[in-house]
mmCIF file of C-alpha atoms in Angstrom:
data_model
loop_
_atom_site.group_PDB
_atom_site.id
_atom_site.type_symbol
_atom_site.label_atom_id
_atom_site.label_comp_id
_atom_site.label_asym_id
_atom_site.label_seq_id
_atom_site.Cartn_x
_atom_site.Cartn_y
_atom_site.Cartn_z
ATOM 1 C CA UNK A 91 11.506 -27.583 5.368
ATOM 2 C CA UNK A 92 8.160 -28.214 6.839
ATOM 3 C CA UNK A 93 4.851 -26.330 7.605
ATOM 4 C CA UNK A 94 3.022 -25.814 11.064
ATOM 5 C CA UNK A 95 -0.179 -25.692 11.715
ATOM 6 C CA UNK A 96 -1.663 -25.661 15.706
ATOM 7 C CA UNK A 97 2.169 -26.992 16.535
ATOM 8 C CA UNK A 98 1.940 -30.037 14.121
ATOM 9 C CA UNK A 99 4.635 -30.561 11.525
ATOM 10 C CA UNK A 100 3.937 -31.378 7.952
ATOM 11 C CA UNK A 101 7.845 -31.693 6.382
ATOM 12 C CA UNK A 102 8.380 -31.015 2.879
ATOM 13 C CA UNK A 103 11.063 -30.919 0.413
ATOM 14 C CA UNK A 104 13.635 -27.868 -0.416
ATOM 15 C CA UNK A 105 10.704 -26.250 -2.647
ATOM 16 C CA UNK A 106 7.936 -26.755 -0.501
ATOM 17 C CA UNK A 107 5.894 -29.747 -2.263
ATOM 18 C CA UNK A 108 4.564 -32.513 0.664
ATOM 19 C CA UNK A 109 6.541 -35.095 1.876
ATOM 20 C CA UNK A 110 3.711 -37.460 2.541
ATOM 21 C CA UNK A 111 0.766 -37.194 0.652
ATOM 22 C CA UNK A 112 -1.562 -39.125 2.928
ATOM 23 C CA UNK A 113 -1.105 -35.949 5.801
ATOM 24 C CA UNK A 114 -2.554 -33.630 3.158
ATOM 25 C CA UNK A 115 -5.624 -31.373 4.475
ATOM 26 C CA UNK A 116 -7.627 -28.793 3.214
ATOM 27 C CA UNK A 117 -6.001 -26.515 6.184
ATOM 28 C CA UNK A 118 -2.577 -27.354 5.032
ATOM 29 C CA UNK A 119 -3.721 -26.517 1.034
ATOM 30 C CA UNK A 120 -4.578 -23.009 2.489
ATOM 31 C CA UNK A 121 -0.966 -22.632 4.209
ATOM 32 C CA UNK A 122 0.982 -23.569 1.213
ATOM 33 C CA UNK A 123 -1.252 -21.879 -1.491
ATOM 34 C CA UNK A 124 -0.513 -18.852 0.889
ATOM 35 C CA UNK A 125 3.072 -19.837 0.699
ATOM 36 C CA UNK A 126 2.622 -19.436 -3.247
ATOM 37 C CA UNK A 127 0.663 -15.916 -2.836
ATOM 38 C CA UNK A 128 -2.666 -17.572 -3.775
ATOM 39 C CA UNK A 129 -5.869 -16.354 -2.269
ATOM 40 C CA UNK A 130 -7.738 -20.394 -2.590
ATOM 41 C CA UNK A 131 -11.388 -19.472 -4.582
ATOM 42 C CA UNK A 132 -13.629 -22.695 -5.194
ATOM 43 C CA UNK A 133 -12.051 -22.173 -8.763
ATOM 44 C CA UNK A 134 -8.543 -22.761 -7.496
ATOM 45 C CA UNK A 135 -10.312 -25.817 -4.891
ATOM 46 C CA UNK A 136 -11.935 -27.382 -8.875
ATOM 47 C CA UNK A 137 -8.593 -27.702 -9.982
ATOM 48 C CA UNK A 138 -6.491 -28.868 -6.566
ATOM 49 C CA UNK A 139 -9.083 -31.233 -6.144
ATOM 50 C CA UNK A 140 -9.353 -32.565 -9.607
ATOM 51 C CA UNK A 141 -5.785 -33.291 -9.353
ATOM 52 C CA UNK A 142 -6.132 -34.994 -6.750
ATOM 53 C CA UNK A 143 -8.766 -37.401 -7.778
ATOM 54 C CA UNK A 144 -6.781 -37.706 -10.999
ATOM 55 C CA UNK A 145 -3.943 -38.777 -8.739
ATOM 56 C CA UNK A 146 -5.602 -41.075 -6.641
ATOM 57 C CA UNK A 147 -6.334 -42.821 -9.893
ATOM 58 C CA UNK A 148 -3.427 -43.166 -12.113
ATOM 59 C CA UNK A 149 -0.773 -42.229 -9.458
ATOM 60 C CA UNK A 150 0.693 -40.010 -11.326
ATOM 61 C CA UNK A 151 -0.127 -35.893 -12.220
ATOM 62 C CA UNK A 152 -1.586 -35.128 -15.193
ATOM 63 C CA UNK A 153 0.107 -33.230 -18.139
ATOM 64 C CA UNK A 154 -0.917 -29.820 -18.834
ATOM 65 C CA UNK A 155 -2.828 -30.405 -21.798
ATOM 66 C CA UNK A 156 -4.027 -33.315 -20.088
ATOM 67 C CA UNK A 157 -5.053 -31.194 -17.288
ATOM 68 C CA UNK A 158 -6.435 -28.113 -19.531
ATOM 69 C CA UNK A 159 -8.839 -30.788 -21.427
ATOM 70 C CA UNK A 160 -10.201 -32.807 -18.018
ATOM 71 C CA UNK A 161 -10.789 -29.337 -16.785
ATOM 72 C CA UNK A 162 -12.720 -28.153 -20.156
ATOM 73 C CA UNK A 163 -14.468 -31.324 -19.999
ATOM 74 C CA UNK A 164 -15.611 -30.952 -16.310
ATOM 75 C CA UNK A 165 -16.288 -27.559 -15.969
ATOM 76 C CA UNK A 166 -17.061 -25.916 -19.515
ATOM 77 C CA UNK A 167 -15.830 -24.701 -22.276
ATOM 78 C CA UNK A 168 -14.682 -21.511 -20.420
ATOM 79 C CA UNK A 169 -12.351 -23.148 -18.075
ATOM 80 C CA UNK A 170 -10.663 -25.069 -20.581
ATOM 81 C CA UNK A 171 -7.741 -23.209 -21.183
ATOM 82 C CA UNK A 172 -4.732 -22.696 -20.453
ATOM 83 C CA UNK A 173 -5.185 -19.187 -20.102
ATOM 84 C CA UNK A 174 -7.634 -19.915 -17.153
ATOM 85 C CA UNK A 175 -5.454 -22.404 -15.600
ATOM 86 C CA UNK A 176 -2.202 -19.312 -15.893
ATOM 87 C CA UNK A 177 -4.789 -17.273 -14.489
ATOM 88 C CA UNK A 178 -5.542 -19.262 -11.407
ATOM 89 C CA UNK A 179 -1.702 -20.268 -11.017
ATOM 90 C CA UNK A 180 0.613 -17.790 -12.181
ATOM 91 C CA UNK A 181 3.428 -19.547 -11.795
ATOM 92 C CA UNK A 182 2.551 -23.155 -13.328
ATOM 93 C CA UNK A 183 -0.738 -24.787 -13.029
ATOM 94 C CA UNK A 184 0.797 -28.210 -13.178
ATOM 95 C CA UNK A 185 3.712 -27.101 -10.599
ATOM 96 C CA UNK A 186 1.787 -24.751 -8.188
ATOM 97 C CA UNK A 187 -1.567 -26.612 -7.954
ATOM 98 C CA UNK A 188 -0.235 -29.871 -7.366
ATOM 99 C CA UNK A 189 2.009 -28.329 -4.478
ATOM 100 C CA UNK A 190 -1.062 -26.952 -2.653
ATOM 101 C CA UNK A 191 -2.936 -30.230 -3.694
ATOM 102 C CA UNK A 192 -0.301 -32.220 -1.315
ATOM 103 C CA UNK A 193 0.870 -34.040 -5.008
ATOM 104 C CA UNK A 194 5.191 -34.723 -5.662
ATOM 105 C CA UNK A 195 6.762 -32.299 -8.194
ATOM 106 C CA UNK A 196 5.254 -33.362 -11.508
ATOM 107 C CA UNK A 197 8.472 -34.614 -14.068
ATOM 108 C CA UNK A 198 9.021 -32.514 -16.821
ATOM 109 C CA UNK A 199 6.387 -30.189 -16.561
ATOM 110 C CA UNK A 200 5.538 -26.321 -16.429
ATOM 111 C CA UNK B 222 11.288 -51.515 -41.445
ATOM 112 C CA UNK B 223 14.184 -53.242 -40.271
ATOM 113 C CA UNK B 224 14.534 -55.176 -36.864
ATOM 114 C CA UNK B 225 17.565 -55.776 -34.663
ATOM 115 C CA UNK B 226 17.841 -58.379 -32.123
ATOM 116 C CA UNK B 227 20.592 -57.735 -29.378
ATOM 117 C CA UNK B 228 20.322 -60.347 -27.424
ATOM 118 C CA UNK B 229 21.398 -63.946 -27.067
ATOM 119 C CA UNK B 230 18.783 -66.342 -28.745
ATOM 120 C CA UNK B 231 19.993 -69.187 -25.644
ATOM 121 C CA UNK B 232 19.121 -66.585 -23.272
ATOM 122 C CA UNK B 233 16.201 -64.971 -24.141
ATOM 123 C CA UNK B 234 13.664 -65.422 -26.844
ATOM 124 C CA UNK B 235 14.114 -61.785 -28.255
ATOM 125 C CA UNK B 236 14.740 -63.677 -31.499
ATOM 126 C CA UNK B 237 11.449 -66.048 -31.878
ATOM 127 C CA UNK B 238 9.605 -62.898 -31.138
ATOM 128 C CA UNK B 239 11.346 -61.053 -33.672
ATOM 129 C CA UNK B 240 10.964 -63.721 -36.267
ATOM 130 C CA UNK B 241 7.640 -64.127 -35.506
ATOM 131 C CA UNK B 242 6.443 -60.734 -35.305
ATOM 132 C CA UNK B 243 8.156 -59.301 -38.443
ATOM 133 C CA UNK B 244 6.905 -59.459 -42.601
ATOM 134 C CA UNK B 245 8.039 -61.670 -44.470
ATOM 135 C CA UNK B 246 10.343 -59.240 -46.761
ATOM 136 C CA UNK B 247 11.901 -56.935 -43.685
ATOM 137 C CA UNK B 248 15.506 -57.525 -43.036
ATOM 138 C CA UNK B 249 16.876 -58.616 -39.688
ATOM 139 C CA UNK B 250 19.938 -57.181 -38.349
ATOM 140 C CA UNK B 251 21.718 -59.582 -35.605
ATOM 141 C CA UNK B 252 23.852 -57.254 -32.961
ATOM 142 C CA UNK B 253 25.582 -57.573 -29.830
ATOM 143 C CA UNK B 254 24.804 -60.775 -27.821
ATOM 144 C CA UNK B 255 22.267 -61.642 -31.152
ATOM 145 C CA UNK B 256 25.371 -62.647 -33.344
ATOM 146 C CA UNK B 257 25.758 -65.801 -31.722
ATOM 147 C CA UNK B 258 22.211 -66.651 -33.410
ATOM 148 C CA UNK B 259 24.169 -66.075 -36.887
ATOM 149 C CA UNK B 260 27.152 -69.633 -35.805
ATOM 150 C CA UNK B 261 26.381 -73.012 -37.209
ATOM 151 C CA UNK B 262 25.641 -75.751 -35.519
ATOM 152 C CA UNK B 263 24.051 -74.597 -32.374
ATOM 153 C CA UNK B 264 20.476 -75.939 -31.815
ATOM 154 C CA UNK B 265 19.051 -72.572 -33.055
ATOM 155 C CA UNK B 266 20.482 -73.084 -36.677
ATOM 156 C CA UNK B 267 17.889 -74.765 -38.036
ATOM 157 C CA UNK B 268 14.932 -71.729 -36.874
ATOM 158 C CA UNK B 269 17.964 -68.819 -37.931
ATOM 159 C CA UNK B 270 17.851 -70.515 -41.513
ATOM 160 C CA UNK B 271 14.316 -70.633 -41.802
ATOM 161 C CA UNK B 272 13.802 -66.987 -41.151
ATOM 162 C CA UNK B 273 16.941 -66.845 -43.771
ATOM 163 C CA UNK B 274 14.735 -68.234 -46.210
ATOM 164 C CA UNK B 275 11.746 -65.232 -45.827
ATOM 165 C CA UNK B 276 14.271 -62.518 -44.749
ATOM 166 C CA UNK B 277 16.858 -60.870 -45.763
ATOM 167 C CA UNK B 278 19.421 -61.738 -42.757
ATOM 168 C CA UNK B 279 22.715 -59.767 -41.506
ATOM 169 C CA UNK B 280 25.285 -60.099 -38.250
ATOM 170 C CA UNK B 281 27.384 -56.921 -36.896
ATOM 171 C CA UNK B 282 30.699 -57.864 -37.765
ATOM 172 C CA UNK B 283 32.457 -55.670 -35.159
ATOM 173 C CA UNK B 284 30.295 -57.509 -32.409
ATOM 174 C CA UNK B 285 31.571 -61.026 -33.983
ATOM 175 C CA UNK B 286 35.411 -60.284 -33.972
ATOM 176 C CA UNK B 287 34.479 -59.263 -30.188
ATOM 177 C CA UNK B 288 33.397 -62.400 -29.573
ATOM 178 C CA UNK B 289 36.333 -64.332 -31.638
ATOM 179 C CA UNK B 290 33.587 -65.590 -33.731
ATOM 180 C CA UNK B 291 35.538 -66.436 -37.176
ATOM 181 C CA UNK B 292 33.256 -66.162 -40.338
ATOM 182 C CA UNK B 293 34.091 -69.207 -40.845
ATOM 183 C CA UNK B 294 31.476 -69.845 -38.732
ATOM 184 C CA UNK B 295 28.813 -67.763 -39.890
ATOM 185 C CA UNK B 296 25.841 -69.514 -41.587
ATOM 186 C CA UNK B 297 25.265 -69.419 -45.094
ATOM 187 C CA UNK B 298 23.089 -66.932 -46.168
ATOM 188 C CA UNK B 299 23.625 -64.488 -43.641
ATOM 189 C CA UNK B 300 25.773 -61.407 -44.857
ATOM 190 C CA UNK B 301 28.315 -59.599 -42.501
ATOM 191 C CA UNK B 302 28.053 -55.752 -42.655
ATOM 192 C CA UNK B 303 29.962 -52.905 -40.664
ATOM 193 C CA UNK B 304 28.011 -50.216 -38.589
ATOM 194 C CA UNK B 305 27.911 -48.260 -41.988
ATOM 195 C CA UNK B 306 25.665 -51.360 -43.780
ATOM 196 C CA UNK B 307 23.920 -50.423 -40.999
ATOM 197 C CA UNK B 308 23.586 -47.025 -41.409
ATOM 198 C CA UNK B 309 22.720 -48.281 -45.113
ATOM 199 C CA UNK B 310 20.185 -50.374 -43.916
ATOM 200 C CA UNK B 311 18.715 -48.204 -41.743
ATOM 201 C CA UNK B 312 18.684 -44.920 -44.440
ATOM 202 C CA UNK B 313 16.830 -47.707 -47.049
ATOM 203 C CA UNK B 314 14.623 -49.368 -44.841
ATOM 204 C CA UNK B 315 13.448 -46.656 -42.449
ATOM 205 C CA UNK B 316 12.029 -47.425 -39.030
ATOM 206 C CA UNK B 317 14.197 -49.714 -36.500
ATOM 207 C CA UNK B 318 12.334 -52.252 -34.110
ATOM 208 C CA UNK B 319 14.568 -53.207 -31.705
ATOM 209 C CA UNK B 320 13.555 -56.359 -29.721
ATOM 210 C CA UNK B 321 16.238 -56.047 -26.491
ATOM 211 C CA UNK C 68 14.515 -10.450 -45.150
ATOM 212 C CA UNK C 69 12.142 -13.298 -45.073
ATOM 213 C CA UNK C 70 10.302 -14.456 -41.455
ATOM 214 C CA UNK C 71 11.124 -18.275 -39.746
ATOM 215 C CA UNK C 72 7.923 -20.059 -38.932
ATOM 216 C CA UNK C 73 8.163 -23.577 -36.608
ATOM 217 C CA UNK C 74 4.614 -24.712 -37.821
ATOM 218 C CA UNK C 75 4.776 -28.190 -36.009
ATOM 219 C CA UNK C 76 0.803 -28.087 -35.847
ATOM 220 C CA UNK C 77 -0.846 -31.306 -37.810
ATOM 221 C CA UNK C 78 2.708 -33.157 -37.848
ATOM 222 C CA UNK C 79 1.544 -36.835 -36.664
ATOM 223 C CA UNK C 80 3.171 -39.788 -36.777
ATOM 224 C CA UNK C 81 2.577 -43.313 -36.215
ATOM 225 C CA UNK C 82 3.964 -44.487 -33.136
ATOM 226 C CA UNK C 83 4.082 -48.021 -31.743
ATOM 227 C CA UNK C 84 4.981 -48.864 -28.068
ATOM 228 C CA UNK C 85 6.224 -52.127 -27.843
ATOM 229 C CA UNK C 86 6.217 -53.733 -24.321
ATOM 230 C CA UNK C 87 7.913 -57.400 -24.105
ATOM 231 C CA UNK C 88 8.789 -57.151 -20.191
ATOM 232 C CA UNK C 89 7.203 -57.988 -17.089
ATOM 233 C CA UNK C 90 7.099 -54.894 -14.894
ATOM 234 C CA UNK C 91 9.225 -54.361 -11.612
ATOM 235 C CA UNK C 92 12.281 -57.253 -12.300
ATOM 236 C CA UNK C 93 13.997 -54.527 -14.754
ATOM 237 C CA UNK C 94 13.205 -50.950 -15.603
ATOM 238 C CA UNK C 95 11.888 -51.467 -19.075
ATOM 239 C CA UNK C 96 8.283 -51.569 -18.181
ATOM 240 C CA UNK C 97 8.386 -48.077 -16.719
ATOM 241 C CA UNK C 98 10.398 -46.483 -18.831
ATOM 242 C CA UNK C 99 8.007 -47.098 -21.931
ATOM 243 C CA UNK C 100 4.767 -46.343 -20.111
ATOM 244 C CA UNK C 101 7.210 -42.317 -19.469
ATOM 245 C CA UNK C 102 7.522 -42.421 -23.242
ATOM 246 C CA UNK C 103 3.927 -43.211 -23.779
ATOM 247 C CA UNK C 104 3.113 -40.459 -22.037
ATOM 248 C CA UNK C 105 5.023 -37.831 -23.910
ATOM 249 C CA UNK C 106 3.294 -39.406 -26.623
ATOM 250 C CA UNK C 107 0.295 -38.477 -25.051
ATOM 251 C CA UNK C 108 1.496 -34.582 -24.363
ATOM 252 C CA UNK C 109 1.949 -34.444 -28.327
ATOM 253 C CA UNK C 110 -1.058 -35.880 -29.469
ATOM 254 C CA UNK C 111 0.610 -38.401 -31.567
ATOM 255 C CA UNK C 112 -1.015 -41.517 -32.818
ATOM 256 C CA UNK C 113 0.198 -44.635 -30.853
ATOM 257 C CA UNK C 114 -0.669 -48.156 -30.580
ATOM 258 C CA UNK C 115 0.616 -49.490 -27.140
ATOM 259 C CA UNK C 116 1.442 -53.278 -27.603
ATOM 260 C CA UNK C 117 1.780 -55.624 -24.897
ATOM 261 C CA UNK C 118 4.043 -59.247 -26.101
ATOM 262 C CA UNK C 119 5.573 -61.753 -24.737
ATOM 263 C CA UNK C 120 5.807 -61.120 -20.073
ATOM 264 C CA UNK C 121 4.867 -57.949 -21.445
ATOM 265 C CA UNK C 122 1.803 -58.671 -20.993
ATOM 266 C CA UNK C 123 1.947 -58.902 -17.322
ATOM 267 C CA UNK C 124 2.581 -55.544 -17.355
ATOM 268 C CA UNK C 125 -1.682 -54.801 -17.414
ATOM 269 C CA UNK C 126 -2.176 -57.873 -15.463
ATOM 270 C CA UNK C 127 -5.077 -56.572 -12.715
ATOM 271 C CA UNK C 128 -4.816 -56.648 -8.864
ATOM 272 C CA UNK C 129 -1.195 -55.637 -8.645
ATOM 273 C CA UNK C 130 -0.249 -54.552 -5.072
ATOM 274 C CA UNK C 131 3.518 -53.588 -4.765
ATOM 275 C CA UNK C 132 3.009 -52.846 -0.744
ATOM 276 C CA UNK C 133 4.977 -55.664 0.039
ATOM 277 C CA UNK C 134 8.160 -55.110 -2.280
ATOM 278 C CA UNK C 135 8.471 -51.498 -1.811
ATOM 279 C CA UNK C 136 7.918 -50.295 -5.242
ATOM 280 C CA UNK C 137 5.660 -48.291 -6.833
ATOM 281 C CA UNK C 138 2.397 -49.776 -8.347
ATOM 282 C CA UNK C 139 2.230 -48.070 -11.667
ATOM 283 C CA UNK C 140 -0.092 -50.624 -13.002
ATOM 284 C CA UNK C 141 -2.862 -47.517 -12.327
ATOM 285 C CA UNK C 142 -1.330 -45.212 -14.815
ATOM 286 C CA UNK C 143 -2.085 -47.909 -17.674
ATOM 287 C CA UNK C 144 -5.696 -45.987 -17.359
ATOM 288 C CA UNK C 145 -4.323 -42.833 -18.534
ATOM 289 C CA UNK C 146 -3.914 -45.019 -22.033
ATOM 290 C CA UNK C 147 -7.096 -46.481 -22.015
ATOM 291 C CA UNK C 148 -8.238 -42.849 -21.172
ATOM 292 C CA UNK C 149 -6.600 -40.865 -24.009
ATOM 293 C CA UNK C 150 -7.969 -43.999 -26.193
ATOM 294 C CA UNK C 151 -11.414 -42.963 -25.287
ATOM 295 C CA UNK C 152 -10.966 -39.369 -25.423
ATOM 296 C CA UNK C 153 -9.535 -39.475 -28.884
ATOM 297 C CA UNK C 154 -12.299 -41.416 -29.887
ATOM 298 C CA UNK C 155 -15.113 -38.848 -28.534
ATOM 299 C CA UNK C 156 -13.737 -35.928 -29.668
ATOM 300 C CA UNK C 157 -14.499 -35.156 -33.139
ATOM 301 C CA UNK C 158 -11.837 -32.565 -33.872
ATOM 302 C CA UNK C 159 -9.322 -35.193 -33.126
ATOM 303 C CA UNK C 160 -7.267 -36.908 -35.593
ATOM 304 C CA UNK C 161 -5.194 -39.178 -32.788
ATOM 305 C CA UNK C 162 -6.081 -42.756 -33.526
ATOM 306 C CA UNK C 163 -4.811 -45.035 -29.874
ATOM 307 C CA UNK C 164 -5.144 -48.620 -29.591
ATOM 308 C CA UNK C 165 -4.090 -51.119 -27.298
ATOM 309 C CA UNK C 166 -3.116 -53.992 -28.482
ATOM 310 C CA UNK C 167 -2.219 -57.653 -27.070
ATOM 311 C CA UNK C 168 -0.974 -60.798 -28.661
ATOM 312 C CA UNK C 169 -3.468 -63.948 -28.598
ATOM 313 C CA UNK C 170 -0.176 -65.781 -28.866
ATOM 314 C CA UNK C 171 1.456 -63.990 -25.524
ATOM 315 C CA UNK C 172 -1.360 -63.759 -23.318
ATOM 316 C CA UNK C 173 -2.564 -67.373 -24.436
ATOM 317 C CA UNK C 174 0.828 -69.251 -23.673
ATOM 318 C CA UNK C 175 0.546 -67.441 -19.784
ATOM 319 C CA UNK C 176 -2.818 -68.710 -19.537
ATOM 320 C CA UNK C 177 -4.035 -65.516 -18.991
ATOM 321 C CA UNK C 178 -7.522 -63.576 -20.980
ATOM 322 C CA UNK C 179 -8.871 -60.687 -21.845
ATOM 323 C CA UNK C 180 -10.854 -60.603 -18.625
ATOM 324 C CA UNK C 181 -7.306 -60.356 -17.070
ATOM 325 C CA UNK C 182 -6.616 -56.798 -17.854
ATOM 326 C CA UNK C 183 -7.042 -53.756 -16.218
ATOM 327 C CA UNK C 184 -7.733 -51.764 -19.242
ATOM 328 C CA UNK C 185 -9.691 -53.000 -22.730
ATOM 329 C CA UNK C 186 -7.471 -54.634 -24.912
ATOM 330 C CA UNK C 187 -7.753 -55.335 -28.697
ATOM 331 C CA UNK C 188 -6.376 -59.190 -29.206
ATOM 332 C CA UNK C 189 -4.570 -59.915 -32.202
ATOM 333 C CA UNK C 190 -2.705 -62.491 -33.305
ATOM 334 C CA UNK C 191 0.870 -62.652 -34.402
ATOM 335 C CA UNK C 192 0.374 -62.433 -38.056
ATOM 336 C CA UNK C 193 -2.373 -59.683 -37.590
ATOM 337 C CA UNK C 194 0.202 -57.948 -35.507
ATOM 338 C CA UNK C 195 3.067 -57.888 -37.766
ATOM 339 C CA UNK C 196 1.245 -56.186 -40.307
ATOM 340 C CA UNK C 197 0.559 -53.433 -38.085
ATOM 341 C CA UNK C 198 4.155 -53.410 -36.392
ATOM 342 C CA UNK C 199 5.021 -52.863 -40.205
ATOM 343 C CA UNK C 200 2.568 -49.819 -41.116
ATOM 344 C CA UNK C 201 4.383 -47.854 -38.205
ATOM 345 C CA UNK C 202 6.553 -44.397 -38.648
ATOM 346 C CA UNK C 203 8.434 -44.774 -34.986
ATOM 347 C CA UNK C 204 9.276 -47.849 -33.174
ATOM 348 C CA UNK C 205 9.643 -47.312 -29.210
ATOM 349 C CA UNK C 206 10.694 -51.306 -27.357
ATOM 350 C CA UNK C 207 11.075 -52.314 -24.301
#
């Protein structure tokens, strides 16, 4: 599988998370969060790139409670749920947000 | 607590870390490659009685006939037990640290 | 007829992580640091212990480029993270420590200033006497 944008290939594996993570772009988040039937609000963009930074520093993705409290502790009280995250990411915060953010399929998570 | 050291004490140095890292008290359990701490006369003898003397020490008889050790050969003051002495061990002295 | 409850909430344990290998020779290192981090996922209490060429395992400046592996020496943060976390947060019960022996790092000729993440030092004897307090055992 892969995903075009302007003729340029970005290949990914059999359920659509990047191959390489260094060809990420915020163009290509917006094609695969499409891809996942997500309209991208800067609410989704908090999370995508949170996990990203959180990536770039421990190489690997965060658990979900690890990911519900970094969120709560970032952005409030309010966002610090998993509720919010379901909300954003109906399908798996861990598993659809780290797809658009470019990230490999977290182990063992939702 | 009971420990279990699995491998051989001329290969690596599972055993001085075990010895030196558990209370004086906590039985050690010698398995696998770690029974051929429990012969006499090797140049280890003379550290596997020591720890003898401040714990309660035991060799996996199953692993020694595997290894044609006779217990003959065992050291004083180390007692042979099947896997269920183990299991005995284990039930009275809770948690295992293995040192692989 | 009477209702099942799982109530798992408040059930903490004592957990110890002990780390005796250097990382990327065998698997050991990696495998532990994964089991840490379920740890993490449950809040359990853990004390993460780094003996013997385990201690190479937070040695700073790691860069697996050249051997075509994957540096996980980064996601030793997420420990030193969760310690700090655990610490701040009030409503919290999780107690995390990292812990090295003086003996171990001494006999490498290595220091505290050596490690990527804050370590407690301890030595042997002090460490045994933790190693015996604990409910769950996890080597490596």
């Amino acid at each position: 599988m892969a995903y075009e944008i302007d003729g340029k290939s970005f290949e990914s594996d059999e359920e659509g998370y990047l191959i390489d993570l260094s060809a990420w772009n915020e163009q290509l988040a917006d094609l695969i969060a499409k891809d996942e039937e997500i309209d991208m609000t800067d609410e989704h963009w908090e999370v995508v790139n949170f996990l990203r930074e959180y990536y770039n520093e421990y190489q690997i993705a965060p658990a979900v409670r690890v990911l519900v409290k970094a969120i709560k502790k970032k952005f409030g009280k309010d966002k610090g749920s998993n509720k919010y995250l379901y909300e954003l990411f109906p399908y798996g915060p861990a598993k659809q947000a780290c797809k658009i953010a470019g990230l490999p399929k977290p182990t063992g998570c939702v | 607590m009971i420990h279990t050291v699995n491998k051989s004490p001329f290969e690596r140095n599972s055993l001085d870390s075990c010895i030196r890292l558990s209370e004086k008290g906590s039985p050690i359990l010698l398995l696998e490659d770690g029974v051929y701490a429990a012969t006499s006369g090797t140049n280890v003898s003379d550290k596997v009685s020591d720890a003898a003397k401040d714990h309660p020490m035991y060799v996996m008889g199953p692993d020694l006939e595997a290894r044609g050790i006779a217990s003959d050969k065992i050291m004083d003051g180390i007692t042979v037990v099947d896997y269920g002495g183990f299991v005995d061990l284990v039930v009275e002295h809770g948690a295992v640290n293995s040192w692989l | 007829m009477s209702e099942v409850e799982f109530d798992t909430a408040g059930v903490v344990k004592n957990f110890m992580y002990v780390n005796r290998k250097a990382p990327y020779g065998t698997i050991y290192a990696l495998e532990v640091l994964e089991a840490v981090l379920i740890s993490a996922a449950f809040e359990q209490n853990a004390a993460i212990v780094f003996v013997d060429d385990g201690v190479y395992q937070i040695k700073k400046d790691q860069d697996t480029t050249a051997i075509n592996m994957k540096n996980f020496s980064p996601t030793y943060g997420i420990i030193e993270m969760e310690k700090e976390d655990a610490e701040e947060d009030e409503d919290m019960d999780m107690v995390w420590r990292i812990i090295v022996e003086k003996e171990s790092m001494e006999a490498r000729g290595l220091t505290p200033d050596d490690f990527k993440v804050e370590v407690e030092v301890l030595s042997s004897d002090e460490l045994a006497k933790v190693m015996a307090e604990q409910e769950v055992v996890i080597s490596g």
